[in-house]
CSV table of C-alpha atoms and ligand atoms in Angstrom, one decimal:
chain,number,residue,atom,x,y,z
S,94,MET,CA,0.1,0.1,0.1
S,95,SER,CA,1.4,3.5,-0.9
S,96,SER,CA,1.7,5.9,1.7
S,97,GLU,CA,1.7,9.8,2.0
S,98,ASN,CA,2.1,12.5,4.8
S,99,ILE,CA,0.3,15.6,4.3
S,100,LYS,CA,-0.5,18.8,6.6
S,101,CYS,CA,-4.2,18.9,5.7
S,102,LEU,CA,-6.6,16.5,4.2
S,103,ILE,CA,-10.1,17.6,3.1
S,104,ILE,CA,-12.5,14.9,2.4
S,105,GLY,CA,-15.6,16.1,0.3
S,106,SER,CA,-15.8,18.5,-2.5
S,107,GLY,CA,-18.8,20.6,-2.0
S,108,PRO,CA,-18.7,24.2,-1.4
S,109,ALA,CA,-17.4,23.5,2.3
S,110,GLY,CA,-14.6,21.5,1.1
S,111,TYR,CA,-13.6,23.5,-1.8
S,112,THR,CA,-13.7,26.7,0.3
S,113,ALA,CA,-11.5,25.0,3.0
S,114,ALA,CA,-9.0,24.0,0.4
S,115,ILE,CA,-8.8,27.7,-1.1
S,116,TYR,CA,-8.0,29.0,2.5
S,117,ALA,CA,-5.7,26.2,3.3
S,118,ALA,CA,-3.8,26.2,0.1
S,119,ARG,CA,-3.3,30.0,0.7
S,120,ALA,CA,-2.1,29.5,4.0
S,121,ASN,CA,0.5,27.2,2.8
S,122,LEU,CA,-0.9,23.9,4.1
S,123,SER,CA,-0.7,22.4,0.6
S,124,PRO,CA,-4.3,20.6,0.8
S,125,VAL,CA,-5.5,17.7,-0.6
S,126,VAL,CA,-9.3,17.1,-1.6
S,127,TYR,CA,-10.6,13.7,-2.0
S,128,GLU,CA,-13.9,14.3,-4.0
S,129,GLY,CA,-15.7,11.4,-2.9
S,130,ILE,CA,-18.8,9.7,-4.6
S,131,GLN,CA,-20.2,12.8,-6.0
S,132,PRO,CA,-17.7,15.2,-7.1
S,133,GLY,CA,-18.8,18.8,-6.4
S,134,GLY,CA,-21.3,17.4,-4.2
S,135,GLN,CA,-25.3,18.1,-4.0
S,136,LEU,CA,-25.2,21.4,-5.6
S,137,THR,CA,-24.0,19.8,-8.8
S,138,THR,CA,-27.5,18.3,-8.8
S,139,THR,CA,-29.4,21.6,-8.8
S,140,THR,CA,-30.2,23.9,-11.4
S,141,GLU,CA,-30.3,27.6,-10.8
S,142,ILE,CA,-28.7,29.2,-7.8
S,143,ASP,CA,-30.0,32.8,-7.2
S,144,ASN,CA,-29.1,33.2,-3.5
S,145,PHE,CA,-25.3,33.0,-3.5
S,146,PRO,CA,-24.1,36.6,-3.3
S,147,GLY,CA,-21.9,38.0,-6.0
S,148,TYR,CA,-24.0,36.4,-8.9
S,149,PRO,CA,-26.5,39.0,-9.7
S,150,ASN,CA,-27.8,37.0,-12.5
S,151,GLY,CA,-27.8,33.5,-10.8
S,152,THR,CA,-25.6,30.7,-11.8
S,153,THR,CA,-25.7,26.9,-12.0
S,154,GLY,CA,-24.8,24.6,-9.4
S,155,GLN,CA,-22.4,22.7,-11.7
S,156,ALA,CA,-20.8,26.1,-12.7
S,157,MET,CA,-20.3,27.3,-9.3
S,158,MET,CA,-18.5,24.1,-8.3
S,159,ASP,CA,-16.2,24.0,-11.2
S,160,ASP,CA,-15.1,27.6,-10.5
S,161,LEU,CA,-14.8,26.7,-6.8
S,162,LYS,CA,-12.6,23.8,-7.9
S,163,ALA,CA,-10.5,25.8,-10.4
S,164,GLN,CA,-10.1,28.4,-7.6
S,165,ALA,CA,-8.8,25.7,-5.0
S,166,GLU,CA,-6.3,24.4,-7.8
S,167,ARG,CA,-5.1,27.6,-8.7
S,168,PHE,CA,-3.4,28.1,-5.2
S,169,GLY,CA,-2.1,24.4,-5.3
S,170,THR,CA,-4.8,22.4,-4.0
S,171,SER,CA,-4.4,18.7,-5.2
S,172,VAL,CA,-8.0,17.6,-5.9
S,173,ARG,CA,-8.1,13.8,-6.2
S,174,PHE,CA,-10.9,11.6,-7.3
S,175,GLY,CA,-11.4,8.9,-4.7
S,176,MET,CA,-13.3,7.5,-1.7
S,177,VAL,CA,-12.2,7.2,1.8
S,178,SER,CA,-12.6,3.5,2.9
S,179,GLU,CA,-11.3,3.8,6.5
S,180,VAL,CA,-10.0,6.3,9.1
S,181,ASP,CA,-8.2,5.9,12.3
S,182,LEU,CA,-8.5,9.1,14.3
S,183,SER,CA,-7.0,7.5,17.6
S,184,GLN,CA,-3.8,9.4,17.2
S,185,ARG,CA,-1.9,12.0,15.1
S,186,PRO,CA,-1.2,12.1,12.1
S,187,PHE,CA,-4.5,10.5,11.3
S,188,ARG,CA,-4.5,7.5,9.2
S,189,VAL,CA,-7.0,7.4,6.2
S,190,ILE,CA,-7.2,5.1,3.9
S,191,ILE,CA,-8.2,5.7,0.3
S,192,ASP,CA,-10.3,3.1,-2.1
S,193,ASN,CA,-8.6,0.3,0.3
S,194,GLU,CA,-5.2,1.0,-1.7
S,195,LYS,CA,-3.5,4.0,-0.4
S,196,GLU,CA,-2.8,5.2,3.0
S,197,ILE,CA,-2.4,9.0,4.0
S,198,TYR,CA,-1.2,10.4,7.4
S,199,ALA,CA,-2.6,13.8,7.9
S,200,GLU,CA,-1.8,16.2,10.5
S,201,THR,CA,-5.1,17.8,10.3
S,202,LEU,CA,-8.4,16.5,8.8
S,203,ILE,CA,-11.4,18.7,7.5
S,204,ILE,CA,-14.6,16.4,7.3
S,205,ALA,CA,-17.0,18.1,4.6
S,206,THR,CA,-18.6,15.0,3.5
S,207,GLY,CA,-22.1,16.6,3.4
S,208,ALA,CA,-25.5,14.7,3.3
S,209,THR,CA,-27.4,12.4,1.4
S,210,ALA,CA,-31.1,12.2,0.4
S,211,LYS,CA,-33.5,10.3,2.7
S,212,TYR,CA,-35.9,7.8,1.7
S,213,LEU,CA,-39.3,6.5,2.9
S,214,GLY,CA,-38.1,3.3,3.7
S,215,ILE,CA,-41.0,1.2,2.0
S,216,GLU,CA,-40.3,-1.8,0.1
S,217,SER,CA,-41.8,-0.7,-3.2
S,218,GLU,CA,-39.5,2.4,-3.4
S,219,GLU,CA,-36.4,0.1,-3.3
S,220,LYS,CA,-37.9,-2.0,-6.1
S,221,TYR,CA,-38.2,1.0,-8.3
S,222,LYS,CA,-35.0,2.6,-7.7
S,223,GLY,CA,-33.8,4.0,-11.0
S,224,GLN,CA,-37.2,2.7,-12.8
S,225,GLY,CA,-39.2,5.9,-11.4
S,226,VAL,CA,-38.2,6.5,-8.1
S,227,SER,CA,-35.6,9.0,-7.9
S,228,ALA,CA,-34.3,11.7,-5.1
S,229,CYS,CA,-33.0,14.1,-7.6
S,230,ALA,CA,-35.4,15.7,-9.9
S,231,THR,CA,-32.7,17.9,-11.5
S,232,CYS,CA,-30.7,14.7,-12.4
S,233,ASP,CA,-33.9,12.6,-13.7
S,234,GLY,CA,-36.6,15.0,-14.4
S,235,PHE,CA,-35.8,15.1,-18.1
S,236,PHE,CA,-36.9,11.2,-18.4
S,237,TYR,CA,-40.4,12.4,-17.3
S,238,ARG,CA,-41.2,14.9,-20.0
S,239,GLY,CA,-44.8,15.5,-20.9
S,240,LYS,CA,-45.8,12.7,-18.2
S,241,ASP,CA,-47.3,13.0,-14.7
S,242,VAL,CA,-45.1,12.8,-11.6
S,243,ALA,CA,-45.0,13.3,-7.8
S,244,VAL,CA,-42.9,14.9,-5.4
S,245,VAL,CA,-42.8,13.9,-1.7
S,246,GLY,CA,-42.4,16.4,1.2
S,247,GLY,CA,-43.1,19.9,1.9
S,248,GLY,CA,-39.9,21.6,2.5
S,249,ASP,CA,-37.8,23.9,0.2
S,250,THR,CA,-36.3,21.1,-1.7
S,251,ALA,CA,-39.8,19.6,-2.7
S,252,CYS,CA,-41.2,22.9,-3.6
S,253,GLU,CA,-38.2,23.5,-5.6
S,254,GLU,CA,-38.1,20.1,-7.3
S,255,ALA,CA,-41.8,20.3,-8.2
S,256,SER,CA,-41.3,23.8,-9.6
S,257,TYR,CA,-38.5,22.4,-11.7
S,258,LEU,CA,-40.5,19.4,-12.9
S,259,ALA,CA,-43.6,21.4,-13.6
S,260,GLY,CA,-41.6,22.9,-16.3
S,261,LEU,CA,-41.0,19.6,-17.7
S,262,CYS,CA,-43.9,17.5,-17.0
S,263,ASN,CA,-47.6,17.2,-17.7
S,264,LYS,CA,-48.7,17.4,-14.2
S,265,VAL,CA,-46.9,17.3,-10.5
S,266,TYR,CA,-48.4,16.1,-7.5
S,267,MET,CA,-47.0,17.2,-4.1
S,268,ILE,CA,-47.6,14.6,-1.6
S,269,VAL,CA,-47.4,16.4,1.8
S,270,ARG,CA,-48.1,14.7,5.0
S,271,ARG,CA,-49.4,17.8,6.9
S,272,ASP,CA,-52.0,20.6,6.2
S,273,GLU,CA,-49.1,23.1,5.7
S,274,LEU,CA,-45.8,23.4,3.9
S,275,ARG,CA,-42.5,23.6,5.8
S,276,ALA,CA,-41.1,25.8,3.0
S,277,SER,CA,-40.4,29.5,2.9
S,278,LYS,CA,-43.0,31.6,2.0
S,279,ALA,CA,-41.7,32.6,-1.4
S,280,MET,CA,-41.2,28.9,-2.3
S,281,GLN,CA,-45.0,28.2,-1.3
S,282,GLU,CA,-46.2,31.1,-3.4
S,283,ARG,CA,-44.3,29.8,-6.3
S,284,VAL,CA,-45.9,26.3,-6.1
S,285,LYS,CA,-49.3,27.5,-5.2
S,286,ASN,CA,-49.3,29.8,-8.2
S,287,THR,CA,-48.2,27.0,-10.8
S,288,PRO,CA,-51.2,25.8,-12.4
S,289,ASN,CA,-49.9,22.1,-13.1
S,290,ILE,CA,-48.8,21.6,-9.5
S,291,GLU,CA,-51.6,19.8,-7.3
S,292,ILE,CA,-50.9,19.6,-3.6
S,293,LEU,CA,-52.2,16.4,-2.0
S,294,TRP,CA,-52.5,17.7,1.7
S,295,GLN,CA,-52.4,15.3,4.6
S,296,TYR,CA,-51.5,12.1,2.5
S,297,ASN,CA,-48.7,9.6,3.0
S,298,THR,CA,-47.5,7.0,0.5
S,299,LYS,CA,-48.4,3.5,1.3
S,300,GLU,CA,-47.1,2.0,-2.0
S,301,ILE,CA,-45.6,2.9,-5.1
S,302,VAL,CA,-46.9,0.7,-8.1
S,303,GLY,CA,-45.7,-0.5,-11.4
S,304,THR,CA,-44.5,-3.2,-13.7
S,305,PRO,CA,-41.0,-4.8,-13.8
S,306,ILE,CA,-40.3,-3.8,-17.4
S,307,GLY,CA,-42.3,-0.5,-17.5
S,308,GLY,CA,-41.2,0.8,-14.1
S,309,VAL,CA,-43.4,3.1,-11.9
S,310,ASN,CA,-46.8,3.9,-13.1
S,311,GLY,CA,-48.7,4.9,-9.8
S,312,ALA,CA,-48.7,5.2,-6.1
S,313,LEU,CA,-51.4,4.5,-3.6
S,314,LEU,CA,-51.7,7.1,-0.9
S,315,VAL,CA,-53.2,7.1,2.3
S,316,HIS,CA,-55.2,10.2,3.7
S,317,LYS,CA,-54.9,11.1,7.5
S,318,ASN,CA,-58.4,10.2,7.9
S,319,GLY,CA,-57.7,6.8,6.5
S,320,SER,CA,-59.2,7.0,3.1
S,321,GLU,CA,-57.0,5.7,0.3
S,322,LYS,CA,-56.3,7.3,-3.1
S,323,LYS,CA,-54.4,6.0,-6.3
S,324,ILE,CA,-52.6,8.4,-8.5
S,325,ASP,CA,-51.3,7.4,-12.0
S,326,ILE,CA,-47.8,8.6,-12.3
S,327,HIS,CA,-44.5,7.6,-13.9
S,328,GLY,CA,-42.0,9.5,-11.7
S,329,PHE,CA,-41.7,9.2,-7.8
S,330,PHE,CA,-39.5,11.9,-6.5
S,331,LEU,CA,-38.1,12.1,-2.8
S,332,ALA,CA,-37.5,15.3,-1.1
S,333,ILE,CA,-38.2,14.7,2.7
S,334,GLY,CA,-34.7,15.9,3.7
S,335,HIS,CA,-31.1,14.5,4.0
S,336,HIS,CA,-28.8,12.7,6.7
S,337,PRO,CA,-25.4,13.7,7.2
S,338,ASN,CA,-22.6,11.3,5.8
S,339,SER,CA,-20.7,11.0,9.2
S,340,GLU,CA,-20.8,7.3,9.8
S,341,LEU,CA,-17.2,6.7,8.8
S,342,PHE,CA,-16.1,8.8,11.6
S,343,SER,CA,-18.7,8.0,14.2
S,344,LYS,CA,-16.2,5.8,16.2
S,345,TRP,CA,-14.4,8.9,16.9
S,346,ILE,CA,-16.2,12.0,16.2
S,347,ASP,CA,-19.1,12.9,18.6
S,348,THR,CA,-22.5,13.4,16.6
S,349,ASN,CA,-25.9,14.3,17.7
S,350,GLU,CA,-28.7,11.8,17.5
S,351,GLU,CA,-29.4,12.3,13.7
S,352,GLY,CA,-25.8,11.9,13.1
S,353,TYR,CA,-24.9,15.5,12.5
S,354,ILE,CA,-21.1,16.2,13.7
S,355,ILE,CA,-20.9,18.3,17.1
S,356,THR,CA,-18.6,21.2,16.7
S,357,GLU,CA,-17.4,23.3,19.6
S,358,GLY,CA,-19.0,26.6,20.1
S,359,LYS,CA,-18.7,28.9,17.1
S,360,SER,CA,-16.0,26.8,15.6
S,361,SER,CA,-15.3,24.1,13.5
S,362,LYS,CA,-13.5,22.0,16.0
S,363,THR,CA,-14.7,18.5,16.9
S,364,ASN,CA,-14.0,16.5,20.0
S,365,VAL,CA,-10.8,15.0,18.5
S,366,PRO,CA,-8.0,17.9,18.4
S,367,GLY,CA,-6.9,18.3,14.8
S,368,VAL,CA,-10.0,17.3,13.2
S,369,PHE,CA,-12.6,19.9,12.0
S,370,ALA,CA,-16.0,19.7,10.2
S,371,ALA,CA,-17.4,22.0,7.8
S,372,GLY,CA,-20.7,22.2,5.7
S,373,ASP,CA,-24.0,20.0,5.9
S,374,VAL,CA,-22.3,17.2,7.6
S,375,GLN,CA,-22.4,19.4,10.9
S,376,ASP,CA,-25.4,21.5,10.0
S,377,PRO,CA,-28.8,20.5,10.7
S,378,ASN,CA,-30.1,23.9,10.5
S,379,TYR,CA,-29.0,26.2,7.6
S,380,ARG,CA,-27.6,23.8,5.1
S,381,GLN,CA,-26.9,26.5,2.4
S,382,ALA,CA,-24.2,26.8,-0.2
S,383,ILE,CA,-23.1,30.3,1.3
S,384,THR,CA,-23.1,28.6,5.1
S,385,ALA,CA,-21.4,25.7,3.9
S,386,ALA,CA,-18.7,27.7,2.2
S,387,GLY,CA,-18.2,30.0,5.4
S,388,SER,CA,-17.9,26.9,7.5
S,389,GLY,CA,-15.4,25.6,5.1
S,390,CYS,CA,-13.2,28.9,5.5
S,391,MET,CA,-13.6,28.6,9.5
S,392,ALA,CA,-12.2,24.8,9.1
S,393,ALA,CA,-9.3,25.7,7.3
S,394,MET,CA,-8.4,28.8,9.5
S,395,ASP,CA,-8.8,26.6,12.6
S,396,ALA,CA,-6.6,23.9,11.0
S,397,GLU,CA,-3.9,26.4,10.3
S,398,ARG,CA,-4.1,27.8,13.9
S,399,PHE,CA,-4.1,24.5,15.1
S,400,LEU,CA,-0.8,23.5,13.2
S,401,THR,CA,1.0,26.8,14.2
S,402,GLU,CA,-0.1,25.9,18.0
S,403,ASN,CA,1.0,22.2,17.7
S,404,ARG,CA,4.2,22.9,15.8
C,212,NDP,P1,-36.8,19.8,5.4
C,212,NDP,O1,-36.3,19.0,6.4
C,212,NDP,O2,-36.8,21.2,5.4
C,212,NDP,O3,-38.2,19.5,4.6
C,212,NDP,C1,-38.4,18.2,4.8
C,212,NDP,C2,-39.9,18.0,4.2
C,212,NDP,O4,-40.2,16.5,4.1
C,212,NDP,C3,-41.0,18.4,5.4
C,212,NDP,O5,-41.9,19.0,4.8
C,212,NDP,C4,-41.3,17.1,5.9
C,212,NDP,O6,-42.8,17.1,6.4
C,212,NDP,C5,-41.5,16.0,4.7
C,212,NDP,N1,-41.0,14.8,5.3
C,212,NDP,C6,-39.9,14.2,6.2
C,212,NDP,N2,-40.0,13.0,6.4
C,212,NDP,C7,-41.0,12.6,5.7
C,212,NDP,C8,-41.7,11.2,5.5
C,212,NDP,N3,-41.2,10.1,6.1
C,212,NDP,N4,-42.9,11.1,4.6
C,212,NDP,C9,-43.4,12.4,4.1
C,212,NDP,N5,-42.9,13.5,4.3
C,212,NDP,C10,-41.7,13.7,5.1
C,212,NDP,O7,-35.8,19.2,4.0
C,212,NDP,P2,-35.4,20.2,2.7
C,212,NDP,O8,-34.5,19.1,2.1
C,212,NDP,O9,-36.8,20.6,2.0
C,212,NDP,O10,-34.4,21.5,3.4
C,212,NDP,C11,-33.6,21.2,4.2
C,212,NDP,C12,-32.9,22.6,4.3
C,212,NDP,O11,-32.4,23.4,3.1
C,212,NDP,C13,-33.9,23.8,4.8
C,212,NDP,O12,-33.2,24.5,5.7
C,212,NDP,C14,-34.4,24.5,3.6
C,212,NDP,O13,-34.8,25.8,3.9
C,212,NDP,C15,-32.9,24.4,2.9
C,212,NDP,N6,-33.1,24.6,1.4
C,212,NDP,C16,-33.1,25.9,0.9
C,212,NDP,C17,-33.4,26.1,-0.5
C,212,NDP,C18,-33.2,27.6,-1.1
C,212,NDP,O14,-33.1,28.4,-0.3
C,212,NDP,N7,-33.4,27.7,-2.3
C,212,NDP,C19,-33.6,25.0,-1.4
C,212,NDP,C20,-33.8,23.6,-0.7
C,212,NDP,C21,-33.5,23.5,0.5
C,212,NDP,P3,-43.0,17.8,7.9
C,212,NDP,O15,-42.9,19.2,7.5
C,212,NDP,O16,-44.2,17.4,8.2
C,212,NDP,O17,-41.8,17.6,8.9
């Protein structure tokens, strides 16, 4: 197994990871970023970004991540494709195994592994994954042009996905388990004013129905009052939130009951000195590109200070 010693290892390549890399590179920490399973992170699956300061005409998730990567590389960050398969944070330098074939000894570690979409956990959802069931409208919506689809959830993500799909599909049902949306007022207005979005209030999904060859062709819903309703749809999109990608570190790093990494006060410090966390993996509240980027900056500054103090 090949081995390498580095000052600052960053795991994850969303806005948190790349911003940490920009700051760490400019502080001469020669950072290495491992991109993980989804290079560029979750933002690469969104279309328009209109709320990141500095883009008066908006931008796309992919363009922003390409720019962040280029900026990190401009200052000497080594951005590499690969997955962390194992970590040992019991002593410094921390031992990190990449793809079971490379070993890295890192003096500091920045965890920026983000979060992953949640699924309902029903059997038929598993059966039709990739055959009509998706957790990313912007990735897969294209396949349902002109058809009827459903989005589950009532948050900003669900509203955003429903609006996006409404531009492609014939009709979009939103399956909402309560009698109100969790989304911001602006997003609520947007979906309520879109003629081909119909909100099905107080419904849960009992089963997704379809055929092995044709994929999804409907969903069986249950109202809060117990009555059932069948809708004819070809796409079933999950937008019910995310869970943090912290499992790899949970043996060493303290998390809350949902798995979000706990950071100390207004810092990025975890319970292990020299290990810092940034972005969605440690943020159950804001989960925005701009807040992730800000916390990535904090993590790099914390790592730089840690190295100075522990030289
Ligand atoms: P949220 O946690 O905000 O919303 C999840 C939604 O899914 C809620 O309506 C919830 O219902 C529903 N839900 C959860 N579990 C189930 C289930 N098992 N069955 C049915 N429905 C379920 O997640 P989001 O991904 O929407 O948003 C996460 C964060 O990201 C938020 O802070 C949001 O503001 C932000 N965001 C901002 C955007 C923007 O600014 N442009 C775009 C997208 C996200 P209930 O309300 O009943 O709990």
